[in-house]
């Protein structure tokens, strides 16, 4: 039902985010886009063309119309939304272009429903390859891509003043994590 007005052949990877300002839930999910709307970047990979969409609900009985959540202009899936502070939201999402990408990146907004965009200053943060527990003062370069190639399914939890981002490194049959201080 969520994609009944948008041509697609799948709906998957749902994530739920509670918007405490509007007092409603967002259900963010991935779905194939209409082949007629594919970009040149979509055609570079071998894994179809997906984008993230969302609906809102207060009761899980009635839902809003489906809207596009975030469109970076290329195949992307597995959006995870987190609130970093008042008017400060982050989505962690998989760049699903293959081969050569298939890793995670972040985009930012002042509203959980977007629009989301990368940070203007890509040098605002340090090296993204920090393993938890290795360098307590270091932070993740949230602007760029992070995680190893072929990782997906991000989830984040805040511990103290740091965010731990967990993900599935599916080709290596293991999980991974990185840590960052909030920007």
Short mmCIF file of C-alpha atoms in Angstrom, two decimals:
data_model
loop_
_atom_site.label_atom_id
_atom_site.label_comp_id
_atom_site.label_asym_id
_atom_site.label_seq_id
_atom_site.Cartn_x
_atom_site.Cartn_y
_atom_site.Cartn_z
CA UNK A 1 0.00 0.00 0.00
CA UNK A 2 2.84 2.45 0.76
CA UNK A 3 4.08 2.43 -2.85
CA UNK A 4 0.70 2.03 -4.58
CA UNK A 5 1.11 5.37 -6.44
CA UNK A 6 4.82 5.00 -7.25
CA UNK A 7 5.96 2.30 -9.72
CA UNK A 8 8.23 -0.22 -7.96
CA UNK A 9 8.74 -3.92 -7.44
CA UNK A 10 9.82 -3.97 -3.79
CA UNK A 11 9.55 -2.31 -0.36
CA UNK A 12 12.13 -3.31 2.21
CA UNK A 13 14.47 -2.42 5.10
CA UNK A 14 11.95 -0.44 7.18
CA UNK A 15 13.24 1.69 10.07
CA UNK A 16 11.08 3.50 12.61
CA UNK A 17 11.93 6.94 13.97
CA UNK A 18 9.83 8.78 16.56
CA UNK A 19 9.50 12.50 15.83
CA UNK A 20 8.99 13.92 19.32
CA UNK A 21 8.25 17.40 17.94
CA UNK A 22 5.30 16.30 15.79
CA UNK A 23 4.49 13.36 18.08
CA UNK A 24 4.40 10.88 15.24
CA UNK A 25 6.38 7.99 13.87
CA UNK A 26 8.24 7.97 10.58
CA UNK A 27 8.60 4.66 8.80
CA UNK A 28 11.55 5.00 6.41
CA UNK A 29 12.09 2.24 3.84
CA UNK A 30 13.88 1.47 0.58
CA UNK A 31 12.25 0.82 -2.75
CA UNK A 32 13.23 0.57 -6.41
CA UNK A 33 12.61 3.69 -8.45
CA UNK A 34 10.81 3.88 -11.76
CA UNK A 35 13.26 2.86 -14.52
CA UNK A 36 12.34 6.04 -16.41
CA UNK A 37 13.70 8.19 -13.57
CA UNK A 38 17.12 6.52 -13.24
CA UNK A 39 20.17 8.76 -13.35
CA UNK A 40 23.50 8.14 -15.05
CA UNK A 41 24.90 7.28 -11.60
CA UNK A 42 22.17 4.65 -11.15
CA UNK A 43 23.25 2.91 -14.31
CA UNK A 44 26.88 2.56 -13.18
CA UNK A 45 26.19 -0.20 -10.68
CA UNK A 46 25.04 -3.78 -10.86
CA UNK A 47 22.43 -3.71 -8.11
CA UNK A 48 19.36 -1.88 -9.36
CA UNK A 49 18.24 1.61 -8.46
CA UNK A 50 16.79 2.29 -5.02
CA UNK A 51 15.88 5.35 -2.99
CA UNK A 52 14.53 5.94 0.50
CA UNK A 53 10.90 6.85 1.09
CA UNK A 54 8.80 7.42 4.21
CA UNK A 55 5.32 7.57 5.62
CA UNK A 56 4.19 9.02 8.95
CA UNK A 57 1.69 7.68 11.44
CA UNK A 58 0.51 8.36 14.97
CA UNK A 59 -1.26 5.04 15.49
CA UNK A 60 0.00 2.50 12.89
CA UNK A 61 -3.56 2.30 11.58
CA UNK A 62 -3.59 5.34 9.31
CA UNK A 63 -0.61 6.54 7.30
CA UNK A 64 0.37 9.63 5.35
CA UNK A 65 1.01 9.60 1.62
CA UNK A 66 4.41 8.17 0.70
CA UNK A 67 7.12 10.77 0.17
CA UNK A 68 10.71 10.50 -1.00
CA UNK A 69 12.93 10.68 2.09
CA UNK A 70 16.40 11.29 0.66
CA UNK A 71 17.69 11.19 -2.89
CA UNK A 72 21.46 11.56 -3.33
CA UNK A 73 21.09 10.99 -7.08
CA UNK A 74 22.33 7.41 -7.01
CA UNK A 75 21.33 3.96 -5.79
CA UNK A 76 20.98 4.11 -1.98
CA UNK A 77 19.25 2.03 0.70
CA UNK A 78 18.94 1.40 4.45
CA UNK A 79 18.36 4.93 5.78
CA UNK A 80 18.58 5.21 9.56
CA UNK A 81 17.44 8.47 11.21
CA UNK A 82 18.73 9.83 14.50
CA UNK A 83 18.18 13.01 16.46
CA UNK A 84 21.48 14.62 17.39
CA UNK A 85 19.89 17.62 19.13
CA UNK A 86 17.18 20.23 18.69
CA UNK A 87 16.80 20.92 14.94
CA UNK A 88 19.76 18.60 14.28
CA UNK A 89 19.01 15.31 12.51
CA UNK A 90 21.28 12.84 10.78
CA UNK A 91 20.52 10.05 8.36
CA UNK A 92 23.03 7.27 7.91
CA UNK A 93 22.51 5.61 4.56
CA UNK A 94 24.14 3.03 2.32
CA UNK A 95 25.62 4.06 -1.02
CA UNK A 96 24.44 0.97 -2.88
CA UNK A 97 26.41 1.49 -6.10
CA UNK A 98 28.48 -1.56 -6.92
CA UNK A 99 31.31 -2.13 -7.41
CA UNK A 100 33.47 0.50 -5.74
CA UNK A 101 31.13 1.99 -3.16
CA UNK A 102 28.62 -0.07 -1.20
CA UNK A 103 29.51 1.68 2.05
CA UNK A 104 27.84 4.18 4.40
CA UNK A 105 27.63 7.97 4.50
CA UNK A 106 25.68 10.62 6.41
CA UNK A 107 23.49 13.55 5.46
CA UNK A 108 22.10 16.25 7.74
CA UNK A 109 18.91 18.27 8.23
CA UNK A 110 17.22 20.57 10.71
CA UNK A 111 13.98 18.58 10.31
CA UNK A 112 13.55 14.80 10.55
CA UNK A 113 11.54 14.81 7.31
CA UNK A 114 14.32 16.70 5.50
CA UNK A 115 15.54 17.90 3.19
CA UNK A 116 18.88 16.23 3.96
CA UNK A 117 22.23 17.29 2.55
CA UNK A 118 25.93 16.61 3.18
CA UNK A 119 27.82 19.10 5.33
CA UNK A 120 29.26 22.10 3.49
CA UNK A 121 32.72 21.55 5.03
CA UNK A 122 33.99 18.03 4.21
CA UNK A 123 37.09 18.62 6.36
CA UNK A 124 35.15 19.34 9.55
CA UNK A 125 35.85 15.91 11.04
CA UNK A 126 38.80 13.53 11.27
CA UNK A 127 39.54 10.04 9.91
CA UNK A 128 36.43 7.80 9.48
CA UNK A 129 38.27 4.54 10.08
CA UNK A 130 38.39 4.75 13.87
CA UNK A 131 37.52 1.52 15.64
CA UNK A 132 35.67 1.78 18.97
CA UNK A 133 38.08 2.14 21.88
CA UNK A 134 41.17 3.07 19.86
CA UNK A 135 41.40 6.87 19.99
CA UNK A 136 39.04 8.38 22.56
CA UNK A 137 39.51 11.96 21.33
CA UNK A 138 39.03 11.27 17.63
CA UNK A 139 35.78 11.66 15.74
CA UNK A 140 34.29 10.32 12.55
CA UNK A 141 34.40 12.30 9.32
CA UNK A 142 30.64 12.25 8.89
CA UNK A 143 30.72 14.14 5.60
CA UNK A 144 32.41 11.33 3.70
CA UNK A 145 31.85 7.66 3.23
CA UNK A 146 32.84 5.32 6.02
CA UNK A 147 32.84 1.64 6.83
CA UNK A 148 34.36 -1.04 4.66
CA UNK A 149 33.10 -1.83 1.18
CA UNK A 150 30.00 -4.06 1.23
CA UNK A 151 28.52 -2.90 4.52
CA UNK A 152 24.87 -2.00 5.17
CA UNK A 153 22.08 -1.92 7.73
CA UNK A 154 23.34 0.95 9.92
CA UNK A 155 22.08 1.55 13.43
CA UNK A 156 23.35 4.10 15.94
CA UNK A 157 23.26 4.52 19.70
CA UNK A 158 24.52 7.41 21.83
CA UNK A 159 26.74 6.58 24.79
CA UNK A 160 27.85 9.62 26.75
CA UNK A 161 28.76 12.28 24.20
CA UNK A 162 29.66 9.80 21.46
CA UNK A 163 27.64 8.00 18.81
CA UNK A 164 28.41 4.38 17.98
CA UNK A 165 27.34 3.41 14.48
CA UNK A 166 26.94 -0.34 13.95
CA UNK A 167 26.58 -2.03 10.58
CA UNK A 168 26.61 -5.39 8.82
CA UNK A 169 29.76 -6.23 6.84
CA UNK A 170 27.86 -8.88 4.94
CA UNK A 171 30.52 -10.22 2.58
CA UNK A 172 32.83 -10.84 5.53
CA UNK A 173 29.96 -12.32 7.62
CA UNK A 174 30.64 -9.98 10.55
CA UNK A 175 29.48 -6.74 12.09
CA UNK A 176 31.48 -3.53 12.35
CA UNK A 177 31.26 -0.24 14.22
CA UNK A 178 32.69 3.25 14.23
CA UNK A 179 32.48 5.99 16.82
CA UNK A 180 32.05 9.75 16.51
CA UNK A 181 31.46 12.75 18.69
CA UNK A 182 28.44 14.74 17.67
CA UNK A 183 29.20 17.72 15.42
#
